[in-house]
mmCIF file of C-alpha atoms in Angstrom:
data_model
loop_
_atom_site.group_PDB
_atom_site.id
_atom_site.type_symbol
_atom_site.label_atom_id
_atom_site.label_comp_id
_atom_site.label_asym_id
_atom_site.label_seq_id
_atom_site.Cartn_x
_atom_site.Cartn_y
_atom_site.Cartn_z
ATOM 1 C CA UNK A 41 -27.890 17.533 19.794
ATOM 2 C CA UNK A 42 -27.017 14.837 17.329
ATOM 3 C CA UNK A 43 -28.602 11.904 15.549
ATOM 4 C CA UNK A 44 -26.471 9.068 14.157
ATOM 5 C CA UNK A 45 -27.995 6.423 11.867
ATOM 6 C CA UNK A 46 -26.416 3.024 11.253
ATOM 7 C CA UNK A 47 -28.280 0.733 8.853
ATOM 8 C CA UNK A 48 -27.902 -3.007 9.356
ATOM 9 C CA UNK A 49 -27.250 -5.147 6.289
ATOM 10 C CA UNK A 50 -28.633 -8.321 7.859
ATOM 11 C CA UNK A 51 -32.155 -7.011 8.609
ATOM 12 C CA UNK A 52 -34.386 -3.990 7.851
ATOM 13 C CA UNK A 53 -33.328 -2.119 10.979
ATOM 14 C CA UNK A 54 -31.523 1.138 11.612
ATOM 15 C CA UNK A 55 -29.640 1.733 14.867
ATOM 16 C CA UNK A 56 -30.358 5.353 15.785
ATOM 17 C CA UNK A 57 -28.195 7.003 18.437
ATOM 18 C CA UNK A 58 -29.553 10.147 20.066
ATOM 19 C CA UNK A 59 -27.114 12.510 21.830
ATOM 20 C CA UNK A 60 -28.207 15.535 23.862
ATOM 21 C CA UNK A 61 -25.636 17.813 25.539
ATOM 22 C CA UNK A 62 -27.391 18.873 28.760
ATOM 23 C CA UNK A 63 -24.896 19.102 31.630
ATOM 24 C CA UNK A 64 -27.355 20.812 33.983
ATOM 25 C CA UNK A 65 -30.238 18.408 33.276
ATOM 26 C CA UNK A 66 -31.293 15.686 35.689
ATOM 27 C CA UNK A 67 -33.050 13.548 33.072
ATOM 28 C CA UNK A 68 -33.445 13.362 29.299
ATOM 29 C CA UNK A 69 -35.715 10.986 27.400
ATOM 30 C CA UNK A 70 -36.585 10.604 23.741
ATOM 31 C CA UNK A 71 -40.279 10.125 22.975
ATOM 32 C CA UNK A 72 -42.050 9.565 19.719
ATOM 33 C CA UNK A 73 -44.286 7.479 17.546
ATOM 34 C CA UNK A 74 -41.850 4.566 18.023
ATOM 35 C CA UNK A 75 -42.596 4.307 21.789
ATOM 36 C CA UNK A 76 -46.137 5.727 21.921
ATOM 37 C CA UNK A 77 -44.802 9.017 23.404
ATOM 38 C CA UNK A 78 -44.040 7.252 26.689
ATOM 39 C CA UNK A 79 -41.691 9.531 28.667
ATOM 40 C CA UNK A 80 -40.360 6.591 30.688
ATOM 41 C CA UNK A 81 -39.795 4.133 27.822
ATOM 42 C CA UNK A 82 -36.541 5.525 26.408
ATOM 43 C CA UNK A 83 -34.542 7.455 28.966
ATOM 44 C CA UNK A 84 -31.081 8.461 27.801
ATOM 45 C CA UNK A 85 -28.019 7.705 29.925
ATOM 46 C CA UNK A 86 -25.923 10.600 31.223
ATOM 47 C CA UNK A 87 -22.233 10.324 30.338
ATOM 48 C CA UNK A 88 -19.359 11.819 32.337
ATOM 49 C CA UNK A 89 -19.054 14.722 29.869
ATOM 50 C CA UNK A 90 -22.661 15.794 30.568
ATOM 51 C CA UNK A 91 -24.118 14.437 27.326
ATOM 52 C CA UNK A 92 -27.162 12.160 27.478
ATOM 53 C CA UNK A 93 -27.000 9.287 24.982
ATOM 54 C CA UNK A 94 -29.085 6.295 23.927
ATOM 55 C CA UNK A 95 -29.530 3.968 20.948
ATOM 56 C CA UNK A 96 -32.740 2.500 19.539
ATOM 57 C CA UNK A 97 -33.276 -0.161 16.880
ATOM 58 C CA UNK A 98 -35.970 1.203 14.562
ATOM 59 C CA UNK A 99 -37.509 -0.405 11.498
ATOM 60 C CA UNK A 100 -36.107 0.988 8.235
ATOM 61 C CA UNK A 101 -38.233 2.574 5.485
ATOM 62 C CA UNK A 102 -40.364 4.437 8.014
ATOM 63 C CA UNK A 103 -40.775 7.956 9.334
ATOM 64 C CA UNK A 104 -41.077 8.639 13.042
ATOM 65 C CA UNK A 105 -42.120 11.810 14.853
ATOM 66 C CA UNK A 106 -40.082 12.470 17.997
ATOM 67 C CA UNK A 107 -38.999 15.003 20.617
ATOM 68 C CA UNK A 108 -36.713 15.068 23.622
ATOM 69 C CA UNK A 109 -37.997 15.566 27.156
ATOM 70 C CA UNK A 110 -35.371 17.474 29.146
ATOM 71 C CA UNK A 111 -36.362 17.750 32.819
ATOM 72 C CA UNK A 112 -40.031 17.677 31.792
ATOM 73 C CA UNK A 113 -39.720 20.199 28.923
ATOM 74 C CA UNK A 114 -40.305 19.063 25.338
ATOM 75 C CA UNK A 115 -37.477 20.040 22.961
ATOM 76 C CA UNK A 116 -36.926 19.444 19.237
ATOM 77 C CA UNK A 117 -33.626 18.351 17.700
ATOM 78 C CA UNK A 118 -32.277 20.894 15.219
ATOM 79 C CA UNK A 119 -30.791 17.980 13.241
ATOM 80 C CA UNK A 120 -34.165 16.313 12.624
ATOM 81 C CA UNK A 121 -34.760 15.320 8.996
ATOM 82 C CA UNK A 122 -37.947 17.421 8.924
ATOM 83 C CA UNK A 123 -40.652 18.856 11.184
ATOM 84 C CA UNK A 124 -44.355 18.049 11.297
ATOM 85 C CA UNK A 125 -47.141 20.007 12.982
ATOM 86 C CA UNK A 126 -49.001 18.023 15.639
ATOM 87 C CA UNK A 127 -52.451 19.310 16.652
ATOM 88 C CA UNK A 128 -52.474 17.259 19.864
ATOM 89 C CA UNK A 129 -49.220 18.811 21.074
ATOM 90 C CA UNK A 130 -49.958 22.201 19.555
ATOM 91 C CA UNK A 131 -46.371 22.283 18.323
ATOM 92 C CA UNK A 132 -44.028 20.874 15.712
ATOM 93 C CA UNK A 133 -42.337 17.526 16.254
ATOM 94 C CA UNK A 134 -39.048 16.465 14.743
ATOM 95 C CA UNK A 135 -39.268 13.814 12.025
ATOM 96 C CA UNK A 136 -36.790 10.994 11.579
ATOM 97 C CA UNK A 137 -36.770 9.440 8.078
ATOM 98 C CA UNK A 138 -35.158 5.998 7.895
#
């Protein structure tokens, strides 16, 4: 899994690209505080090499909790900036600091 951040000079936005290698998976989505944990809002596109990839424009100077949903299973990214316990989920979520 990988997270790439590209800050824009023209506005307070960071383009965040999420990459998840999951050749066997049928679907991968990224959910988090930026899309109200909606599993259908940000589905990643499967590339020919089996990696799922997608880019979001997120407001800079913020922190966002997030996780991936791989075929219905919630998974954290080992490259998250930090982790935060979430009582609702009963698990840790990855944190993205922009």
